[in-house]
Tab-separated table of C-alpha atoms in Angstrom:
chain	number	residue	atom	x	y	z
A	582	MET	CA	100.586	82.079	40.392
A	583	LYS	CA	100.067	79.934	43.495
A	584	ALA	CA	102.325	82.266	45.483
A	585	ALA	CA	100.241	85.283	44.399
A	586	ILE	CA	97.013	83.524	45.436
A	587	GLY	CA	98.538	82.691	48.821
A	588	VAL	CA	99.527	86.310	49.438
A	589	LEU	CA	96.047	87.472	48.410
A	590	PHE	CA	94.449	84.983	50.839
A	591	LEU	CA	96.612	86.241	53.721
A	592	LEU	CA	95.667	89.848	52.945
A	593	LEU	CA	91.956	89.034	52.864
A	594	THR	CA	92.244	87.133	56.177
A	595	ALA	CA	93.991	90.070	57.830
A	596	CYS	CA	91.283	92.457	56.629
A	597	ALA	CA	88.520	90.200	57.940
A	598	ALA	CA	90.031	89.871	61.425
A	599	PRO	CA	88.500	92.327	63.910
A	600	PRO	CA	90.880	95.013	65.175
A	601	GLU	CA	92.188	94.640	68.701
A	602	THR	CA	90.324	96.748	71.237
A	603	PRO	CA	92.787	98.917	73.178
A	604	LEU	CA	92.620	98.743	76.962
A	605	PRO	CA	91.003	101.832	78.536
A	606	ASP	CA	93.454	104.350	79.963
A	607	TYR	CA	91.932	105.380	83.280
A	608	SER	CA	94.828	107.723	84.028
A	609	ASP	CA	93.608	110.126	81.341
A	610	SER	CA	89.868	110.324	81.777
A	611	GLY	CA	88.645	107.871	84.385
A	612	LYS	CA	85.777	106.905	82.063
A	613	GLY	CA	84.635	103.338	82.423
A	614	LEU	CA	86.493	102.946	85.690
A	615	PRO	CA	85.448	99.807	87.594
A	616	HIS	CA	83.521	100.670	90.745
A	617	SER	CA	85.958	98.729	92.923
A	618	SER	CA	88.798	101.018	91.774
A	619	ALA	CA	87.005	104.384	91.825
A	620	LEU	CA	88.252	105.392	95.283
A	621	ILE	CA	91.835	104.468	94.372
A	622	HIS	CA	91.551	106.508	91.195
A	623	LEU	CA	90.017	109.424	93.115
A	624	SER	CA	92.903	109.415	95.623
A	625	ALA	CA	95.422	109.451	92.782
A	626	ARG	CA	93.728	112.403	91.087
A	627	ILE	CA	93.630	114.391	94.349
A	628	ALA	CA	97.337	113.684	94.936
A	629	GLU	CA	98.049	114.858	91.380
A	630	ASP	CA	96.114	118.089	92.036
A	631	LEU	CA	97.975	118.727	95.288
A	632	GLU	CA	101.327	118.307	93.579
A	633	ARG	CA	100.400	120.472	90.589
A	634	ASN	CA	98.827	123.281	92.648
A	635	HIS	CA	101.528	123.453	95.339
A	636	ASP	CA	102.940	126.962	95.872
A	637	LEU	CA	106.315	125.962	97.317
A	638	LEU	CA	106.776	122.298	96.472
A	639	ASN	CA	109.474	120.630	98.538
A	640	LYS	CA	108.974	116.889	98.760
A	641	ARG	CA	111.573	116.561	101.521
A	642	GLN	CA	109.191	118.225	103.974
A	643	LEU	CA	107.336	115.793	106.226
A	644	ILE	CA	103.563	115.553	105.676
A	645	ALA	CA	100.935	114.072	107.993
A	646	VAL	CA	97.685	112.852	106.421
A	647	THR	CA	94.795	113.470	108.798
A	648	THR	CA	91.486	111.598	108.571
A	649	PRO	CA	88.976	113.324	106.262
A	650	VAL	CA	85.766	114.431	107.984
A	651	TRP	CA	82.214	115.346	106.998
A	652	LEU	CA	81.835	119.093	106.526
A	653	ASN	CA	78.578	119.311	108.502
A	654	ASN	CA	80.294	117.673	111.505
A	655	ILE	CA	84.074	118.097	111.549
A	656	ASN	CA	84.311	115.787	114.573
A	657	ALA	CA	82.811	112.862	112.623
A	658	SER	CA	84.417	110.562	110.093
A	659	GLY	CA	83.089	107.320	108.585
A	660	ARG	CA	83.916	104.380	106.320
A	661	LEU	CA	84.271	106.490	103.194
A	662	PRO	CA	86.406	109.280	104.753
A	663	ARG	CA	88.682	106.770	106.493
A	664	GLN	CA	89.236	104.766	103.322
A	665	LEU	CA	89.866	107.977	101.380
A	666	GLY	CA	92.499	108.957	103.951
A	667	GLU	CA	94.277	105.629	103.472
A	668	GLY	CA	94.118	106.084	99.707
A	669	LEU	CA	95.542	109.608	99.885
A	670	LEU	CA	98.481	108.428	101.981
A	671	SER	CA	99.340	105.784	99.383
A	672	ALA	CA	98.795	108.093	96.411
A	673	LEU	CA	100.994	110.869	97.837
A	674	HIS	CA	103.784	108.424	98.650
A	675	GLN	CA	103.662	107.062	95.099
A	676	ARG	CA	104.221	110.620	93.853
A	677	GLY	CA	107.352	110.983	95.992
A	678	PHE	CA	106.015	112.963	98.965
A	679	ASN	CA	107.624	112.496	102.383
A	680	LEU	CA	104.963	111.119	104.760
A	681	VAL	CA	104.653	110.174	108.413
A	682	GLU	CA	102.420	107.406	109.806
A	683	LEU	CA	100.382	108.971	112.598
A	684	ASN	CA	98.894	105.693	113.870
A	685	SER	CA	102.165	103.844	114.403
A	686	SER	CA	102.712	103.043	118.096
A	687	LYS	CA	106.092	102.984	119.804
A	688	GLN	CA	106.305	99.196	119.949
A	689	ILE	CA	104.846	96.084	118.338
A	690	ARG	CA	102.060	94.404	120.334
A	691	VAL	CA	102.003	90.611	120.112
A	692	SER	CA	98.457	89.299	120.630
A	693	GLU	CA	96.068	86.561	119.559
A	694	GLN	CA	94.870	88.898	116.780
A	695	GLY	CA	98.399	89.146	115.359
A	696	ASN	CA	101.549	91.239	115.651
A	697	LEU	CA	100.190	94.784	115.685
A	698	ILE	CA	101.760	98.218	115.573
A	699	LEU	CA	98.913	100.509	114.471
A	700	SER	CA	96.895	102.094	117.264
A	701	ARG	CA	94.296	104.794	117.915
A	702	ASP	CA	95.296	105.134	121.574
A	703	TYR	CA	97.087	108.479	121.780
A	704	GLN	CA	99.086	107.279	124.786
A	705	ARG	CA	100.780	104.665	122.586
A	706	LEU	CA	101.666	107.095	119.796
A	707	GLU	CA	104.663	109.312	119.267
A	708	ALA	CA	103.855	112.748	120.676
A	709	ASN	CA	106.449	114.908	118.930
A	710	LEU	CA	106.816	114.387	115.205
A	711	PRO	CA	108.763	116.850	113.015
A	712	VAL	CA	105.791	117.477	110.718
A	713	ASN	CA	105.982	120.426	108.308
A	714	GLN	CA	102.578	120.142	106.604
A	715	VAL	CA	99.260	118.401	107.206
A	716	LEU	CA	96.732	117.196	104.668
A	717	VAL	CA	93.174	118.182	105.606
A	718	ALA	CA	90.108	117.000	103.678
A	719	THR	CA	86.363	117.533	104.077
A	720	LEU	CA	83.439	115.751	102.410
A	721	SER	CA	80.005	117.251	101.800
A	722	GLN	CA	76.959	115.403	100.499
A	723	ASP	CA	74.537	116.335	97.757
A	724	SER	CA	71.865	114.313	95.978
A	725	ASP	CA	74.332	112.843	93.453
A	726	GLY	CA	77.370	112.060	95.600
A	727	VAL	CA	80.028	113.771	97.683
A	728	ILE	CA	82.251	116.789	97.085
A	729	ILE	CA	85.795	116.415	98.433
A	730	ASN	CA	87.881	119.490	99.265
A	731	SER	CA	91.490	118.781	100.205
A	732	ARG	CA	94.299	121.129	101.209
A	733	LEU	CA	97.869	121.004	102.429
A	734	VAL	CA	98.466	123.357	105.347
A	735	ASP	CA	101.842	124.612	106.592
A	736	ILE	CA	101.905	123.699	110.278
A	737	ALA	CA	104.137	126.676	111.184
A	738	ASN	CA	101.743	129.422	110.075
A	739	ASN	CA	98.511	127.654	108.962
A	740	ARG	CA	99.133	128.839	105.418
A	741	VAL	CA	97.322	126.828	102.726
A	742	VAL	CA	100.000	125.799	100.221
A	743	SER	CA	97.948	123.550	97.931
A	744	THR	CA	94.316	122.630	97.266
A	745	SER	CA	92.220	120.104	95.374
A	746	GLN	CA	88.505	119.757	94.600
A	747	ALA	CA	86.962	116.467	93.493
A	748	PHE	CA	83.596	114.729	93.214
A	749	LEU	CA	82.554	111.105	93.759
A	750	SER	CA	79.103	110.042	92.577
A	751	TRP	CA	77.177	107.491	94.594
A	752	GLN	CA	77.185	105.154	91.561
A	753	GLU	CA	80.999	105.068	91.701
A	754	SER	CA	81.321	104.770	95.444
A	755	ALA	CA	81.746	100.959	95.577
A	756	GLY	CA	79.127	100.487	98.283
A	757	TYR	CA	80.109	103.466	100.446
A	758	LEU	CA	77.145	105.674	99.449
A	759	GLU	CA	73.501	105.177	98.549
A	760	PRO	CA	70.645	107.499	97.523
A	761	SER	CA	68.596	108.984	100.324
A	762	TYR	CA	65.311	107.436	101.351
A	763	SER	CA	62.052	108.936	100.098
A	764	VAL	CA	61.107	109.661	103.728
A	765	THR	CA	63.549	111.768	105.732
A	766	GLU	CA	63.511	113.557	109.062
A	767	GLN	CA	64.117	117.292	109.120
A	768	GLN	CA	63.913	119.263	112.374
A	769	GLY	CA	61.807	116.577	114.017
A	770	MET	CA	59.365	116.295	111.093
A	771	LEU	CA	59.026	113.465	108.568
A	772	ILE	CA	59.352	114.755	104.992
A	773	ARG	CA	58.116	112.482	102.201
A	774	ASP	CA	59.479	112.878	98.661
A	775	GLU	CA	57.836	111.444	95.589
A	776	GLN	CA	61.074	109.653	94.705
A	777	PRO	CA	64.224	108.734	96.636
A	778	GLY	CA	67.371	110.690	95.913
A	779	ARG	CA	65.968	114.208	96.268
A	780	THR	CA	67.989	114.828	99.433
A	781	PRO	CA	71.751	114.290	100.032
A	782	VAL	CA	73.126	110.772	99.685
A	783	ARG	CA	73.636	108.619	102.782
A	784	GLU	CA	76.760	106.786	103.838
A	785	VAL	CA	76.263	103.017	103.828
A	786	THR	CA	76.804	101.440	107.226
A	787	PRO	CA	77.753	97.725	107.357
């Protein structure tokens, strides 16, 4: 009798205990993703798109990841595009793509700032790299965030071999984007909106 009561008590205790909450799986949906990880997650999803949509996938070919640029000024980058470029390089490598580091100089520079090898001085960089494809990405702003269009281009004939489209809202941008001001300048005139956020988002500058 005592044994039966003990078993019944254990069963009632197990029923009363709250079920364990499973950890969110960001790889499936991205819902609930922490803001600090949104850009990493975005890079991974773009890399997944590029692999899935590739016409002639050959991961032995050497790929160069160029710096993403703003669509309205293809000569301009920024904090968000540069960080996205770094994320894409990591995400593609993790998926087994063959990548080249464009900013690696020919020798290590020993200085008070540390032992450095990365450089943006073209005279220090390798001029002739056996690159087969380049990753090109553009960002365009709207009132809710940025649209990212990425593509892999065959360097021999400029043929687009893979593409990806993605979106990053300003709420997810981890401090890289903010809503536009209620007063903006357009063609030399000040335009006042009733509320901020009616015009494209702005990139946050430190």
